Coordinates of C-alpha atoms in Angstrom, one line a residue:
M1202 CA 0.1 0.0 0.3
S1203 CA 1.3 3.3 -1.0
D1204 CA 1.6 6.1 1.8
H1205 CA -1.0 8.2 -0.3
E1206 CA -3.6 5.4 0.2
E1207 CA -2.9 5.2 4.0
D1208 CA -4.0 8.8 4.4
L1209 CA -7.6 8.0 2.8
P1210 CA -10.4 7.7 5.1
P1211 CA -11.7 4.5 5.6
V1212 CA -14.7 3.2 3.5
T1213 CA -17.7 3.7 5.2
D1214 CA -21.4 4.3 4.1
R1215 CA -21.9 6.6 7.2
L1216 CA -22.8 10.3 6.7
D1217 CA -22.6 11.3 10.6
G1218 CA -22.8 14.9 10.9
R1219 CA -22.9 15.5 7.2
V1220 CA -25.2 18.3 5.9
A1221 CA -27.2 17.1 2.9
L1222 CA -29.6 18.6 0.8
V1223 CA -32.6 16.8 -1.1
T1224 CA -34.7 18.7 -3.6
G1225 CA -38.2 17.3 -4.7
T1226 CA -39.2 15.8 -1.5
G1227 CA -42.9 16.8 -1.4
S1228 CA -44.5 13.1 -2.2
P1229 CA -44.2 11.2 0.8
E1230 CA -44.4 8.1 -2.2
G1231 CA -42.0 9.5 -4.1
I1232 CA -38.0 9.0 -4.3
G1233 CA -36.9 12.0 -3.0
Y1234 CA -38.7 11.4 0.6
A1235 CA -37.1 7.7 0.1
T1236 CA -34.0 9.2 -0.4
A1237 CA -34.1 11.7 2.4
R1238 CA -35.5 8.7 4.6
R1239 CA -32.2 6.6 3.9
L1240 CA -30.3 9.7 4.5
V1241 CA -31.4 10.6 7.8
G1242 CA -30.8 6.8 8.5
L1243 CA -27.4 7.2 7.7
G1244 CA -26.8 10.0 10.3
A1245 CA -26.7 12.8 7.9
R1246 CA -28.6 16.3 9.1
V1247 CA -31.1 16.6 6.2
G1248 CA -32.7 19.2 4.7
I1249 CA -35.7 18.8 2.0
V1250 CA -37.1 20.9 -0.2
S1251 CA -40.3 21.4 -2.3
T1252 CA -42.9 24.3 -4.1
T1253 CA -44.9 24.3 -1.2
R1254 CA -45.7 24.1 2.5
R1255 CA -46.5 20.6 2.7
I1256 CA -42.9 20.1 2.8
H1257 CA -42.8 20.8 6.4
E1258 CA -45.1 17.7 6.8
R1259 CA -42.8 15.6 5.4
A1260 CA -39.8 17.3 7.5
A1261 CA -41.9 16.7 10.6
E1262 CA -42.3 12.8 9.6
L1263 CA -38.5 12.1 8.6
G1264 CA -36.6 14.2 11.4
A1265 CA -35.5 16.6 8.9
T1266 CA -35.8 20.5 7.8
G1267 CA -38.3 21.7 5.5
F1268 CA -37.7 24.3 2.6
V1269 CA -40.0 26.0 0.4
A1270 CA -38.4 27.1 -3.2
D1271 CA -39.3 27.3 -6.6
L1272 CA -36.2 25.6 -7.9
T1273 CA -36.4 27.1 -11.6
D1274 CA -36.1 30.5 -10.3
E1275 CA -32.1 32.0 -9.7
S1276 CA -33.3 34.1 -7.0
E1277 CA -34.9 31.8 -5.0
V1278 CA -32.2 29.4 -5.4
G1279 CA -29.6 31.8 -4.0
A1280 CA -32.2 32.4 -0.9
L1281 CA -32.4 28.7 -0.2
N1282 CA -28.7 28.5 0.1
D1283 CA -29.0 31.4 2.6
A1284 CA -31.7 29.5 4.3
V1285 CA -29.9 26.3 4.6
S1286 CA -26.5 27.3 5.3
D1287 CA -28.2 29.5 8.5
Q1288 CA -30.5 26.2 9.6
L1289 CA -28.2 23.8 9.0
G1290 CA -24.7 24.5 8.0
E1291 CA -23.0 24.4 4.4
V1292 CA -24.2 21.6 2.3
E1293 CA -22.0 18.6 1.8
V1294 CA -24.4 16.1 0.0
L1295 CA -27.1 17.4 -2.9
V1296 CA -29.3 15.3 -4.5
N1297 CA -30.9 16.9 -7.4
N1298 CA -34.1 15.5 -7.7
A1299 CA -36.7 18.1 -8.2
G1300 CA -37.9 17.9 -11.6
L1301 CA -40.0 14.6 -11.7
A1302 CA -43.3 14.9 -12.8
S1303 CA -46.4 14.7 -10.4
K1304 CA -49.8 14.8 -10.9
A1305 CA -50.1 18.7 -10.0
S1306 CA -47.4 19.5 -12.5
P1307 CA -47.7 16.4 -15.2
E1308 CA -44.8 15.9 -18.0
V1309 CA -45.8 17.3 -21.6
L1310 CA -46.6 14.6 -23.6
R1311 CA -46.5 16.2 -27.4
P1312 CA -44.6 15.5 -30.6
I1313 CA -41.7 17.8 -30.9
A1314 CA -43.7 18.9 -34.5
Q1315 CA -46.6 20.2 -32.0
L1316 CA -44.5 21.0 -28.9
S1317 CA -44.8 25.0 -28.2
L1318 CA -41.9 26.7 -27.3
A1319 CA -43.5 27.7 -23.6
E1320 CA -44.0 23.8 -23.1
W1321 CA -40.6 23.0 -24.3
Q1322 CA -39.0 25.6 -22.0
A1323 CA -40.8 24.2 -18.9
E1324 CA -39.8 20.4 -19.5
V1325 CA -36.3 21.6 -19.6
D1326 CA -36.6 23.8 -16.6
R1327 CA -38.0 21.5 -14.4
N1328 CA -35.7 18.7 -15.2
L1329 CA -32.6 20.5 -16.1
T1330 CA -32.1 24.2 -15.0
T1331 CA -33.1 23.1 -11.1
A1332 CA -30.2 20.7 -11.3
F1333 CA -27.7 23.4 -13.0
L1334 CA -28.9 26.1 -10.5
C1335 CA -28.8 23.8 -7.4
S1336 CA -25.5 22.6 -8.3
R1337 CA -23.9 26.0 -9.4
A1338 CA -25.3 27.3 -5.9
F1339 CA -23.9 24.7 -3.7
A1340 CA -21.0 22.9 -5.5
P1341 CA -18.7 26.0 -4.5
Q1342 CA -18.9 25.5 -0.8
M1343 CA -18.2 21.7 -1.1
A1344 CA -15.2 22.2 -3.4
E1345 CA -13.9 25.0 -0.2
R1346 CA -14.2 22.2 2.1
G1347 CA -12.6 19.5 0.0
W1348 CA -15.6 16.7 0.2
G1349 CA -18.8 16.7 -1.5
R1350 CA -21.3 14.5 -3.1
I1351 CA -23.8 15.8 -6.1
V1352 CA -26.2 13.0 -7.5
N1353 CA -28.6 14.1 -10.3
L1354 CA -31.9 12.5 -11.0
S1355 CA -32.0 11.5 -14.6
A1356 CA -33.6 8.8 -16.5
T1357 CA -33.2 6.0 -19.0
A1358 CA -35.2 8.6 -21.5
G1359 CA -33.0 10.5 -23.0
P1360 CA -29.4 8.7 -22.3
V1361 CA -30.6 5.6 -23.2
N1362 CA -33.7 5.3 -24.7
A1363 CA -36.6 7.5 -26.2
L1364 CA -40.2 7.6 -26.3
P1365 CA -42.7 9.2 -29.0
A1366 CA -44.2 12.6 -27.6
E1367 CA -41.5 12.5 -24.5
G1368 CA -39.2 14.7 -26.8
A1369 CA -38.4 17.8 -24.4
Y1370 CA -38.5 15.3 -21.1
A1371 CA -36.0 13.0 -23.0
A1372 CA -33.3 16.0 -24.0
A1373 CA -33.5 17.6 -20.5
K1374 CA -33.0 14.2 -18.6
A1375 CA -29.9 13.3 -21.7
G1376 CA -28.8 17.2 -20.3
V1377 CA -28.2 15.9 -17.2
A1378 CA -26.1 13.2 -18.2
G1379 CA -24.0 15.7 -19.9
L1380 CA -24.3 18.1 -16.9
T1381 CA -23.7 15.5 -14.5
R1382 CA -20.2 14.6 -16.4
A1383 CA -18.9 18.5 -16.9
L1384 CA -19.5 19.0 -12.9
A1385 CA -17.3 16.0 -12.3
M1386 CA -14.5 16.9 -14.6
E1387 CA -14.5 20.7 -13.2
L1388 CA -15.0 19.2 -9.5
V1389 CA -12.9 16.3 -8.8
A1390 CA -9.6 17.9 -8.1
D1391 CA -11.3 19.7 -5.0
G1392 CA -12.7 15.9 -3.4
V1393 CA -16.1 16.4 -4.9
T1394 CA -17.9 13.6 -6.9
A1395 CA -20.8 13.9 -9.4
N1396 CA -22.9 11.2 -10.3
A1397 CA -26.5 10.2 -11.8
V1398 CA -28.8 8.0 -11.6
A1399 CA -31.4 7.1 -14.5
P1400 CA -34.4 5.1 -13.6
A1401 CA -36.7 4.0 -15.4
S1402 CA -40.4 2.9 -14.4
I1403 CA -40.7 3.4 -10.7
Y1404 CA -44.2 2.9 -8.8
T1405 CA -44.8 6.1 -7.2
A1406 CA -47.9 8.3 -6.5
A1407 CA -47.6 10.1 -9.7
S1408 CA -46.9 7.0 -12.0
T1409 CA -49.6 6.5 -14.7
V1410 CA -51.4 3.2 -16.1
A1411 CA -48.8 3.3 -19.0
E1412 CA -45.6 3.8 -17.1
L1413 CA -46.8 1.0 -14.9
K1414 CA -47.3 -1.6 -18.0
Q1415 CA -44.1 -0.8 -19.0
G1416 CA -42.7 -1.5 -15.8
I1417 CA -44.5 -5.1 -15.8
S1418 CA -43.1 -5.7 -19.3
T1419 CA -39.3 -5.4 -17.9
P1420 CA -36.9 -8.4 -17.7
M1421 CA -37.9 -8.5 -13.6
G1422 CA -41.7 -8.3 -14.3
R1423 CA -42.5 -5.2 -12.5
P1424 CA -41.8 -1.2 -11.6
G1425 CA -39.3 -0.4 -9.3
R1426 CA -39.8 1.0 -6.1
P1427 CA -38.6 4.5 -4.5
D1428 CA -36.2 2.7 -2.1
E1429 CA -34.7 0.8 -4.8
V1430 CA -33.8 3.7 -6.2
A1431 CA -33.1 5.6 -3.2
A1432 CA -30.7 2.6 -2.2
A1433 CA -28.5 3.8 -5.1
I1434 CA -28.5 7.4 -4.5
A1435 CA -27.4 6.9 -1.1
F1436 CA -24.7 4.7 -1.9
L1437 CA -23.2 7.4 -4.3
C1438 CA -23.8 9.6 -1.7
S1439 CA -21.7 8.4 0.8
P1440 CA -17.8 8.2 1.1
A1441 CA -17.7 4.4 0.1
A1442 CA -18.3 5.5 -3.3
S1443 CA -15.0 7.9 -3.5
Y1444 CA -14.0 6.4 -6.4
I1445 CA -16.9 6.7 -8.6
T1446 CA -17.5 10.3 -10.7
G1447 CA -18.9 11.3 -13.6
Q1448 CA -21.4 8.2 -13.9
V1449 CA -25.1 7.2 -14.8
L1450 CA -26.1 4.3 -13.1
V1451 CA -29.0 3.1 -14.9
I1452 CA -31.7 1.2 -12.5
D1453 CA -34.4 -0.3 -15.0
G1454 CA -34.6 -3.7 -14.0
G1455 CA -32.7 -4.7 -17.2
N1456 CA -34.7 -3.4 -19.4
S1457 CA -32.2 -1.4 -21.6
V1458 CA -30.1 -4.9 -21.6
R1459 CA -32.7 -7.0 -23.4
E1460 CA -32.2 -7.1 -26.9
A1461 CA -35.8 -8.3 -27.7
I1462 CA -39.0 -9.9 -26.0
Y1463 CA -39.5 -13.8 -26.4
I1464 CA -42.9 -14.9 -25.7

């Protein structure tokens, strides 16, 4: 073992005392909520964010601290940065989960030729701009401390495959993958890693019948669960993932591997 290796911290999945921020955690059945719960269990001091005051109910359930912010708004992200620093301390772990569709804010489903500029911009803002603004706000303090984790929520749609009428969503999620890789290279010398997870069909409160059918058609024969995605995110947030950066982890029950469906 080299002298340099001897100086490295021990491999652990614990986050005791670390400050973590998880965005998009308003739904108790969503990936963000499951992730926040797991990070709390690993010892982190967790802040959670959504666009409505229901976040305070989620925070009370989790033992976390809730913040209300529109993460597509640059000024609100700046105010969030100040609020989190005041109440919890500087963020060391950032999970950019905001952007997934919900019943209150459904995904725009329209062929590209019929998509308005406003609809395109809304999908890109919700799924990509939020990750950009939060990463830009919180990455510098991680770099200054010499340690940090950024995990972004991409999707199989975009980086891996695409479906008709989801062009804006696919473009945004492919953009998340590109953003993740760029962050990884810009921050690697500062002890900060940046990775993404790319779920496919996950059974949440916002799941449509079509999405659930897609999950049933996977090699595993079912959609994924938020806890299964959260487990992968939590690992990438941990000190144990110290040699992983710039990666996109596909979580799709093997669907992208299968070449054809055999009956």
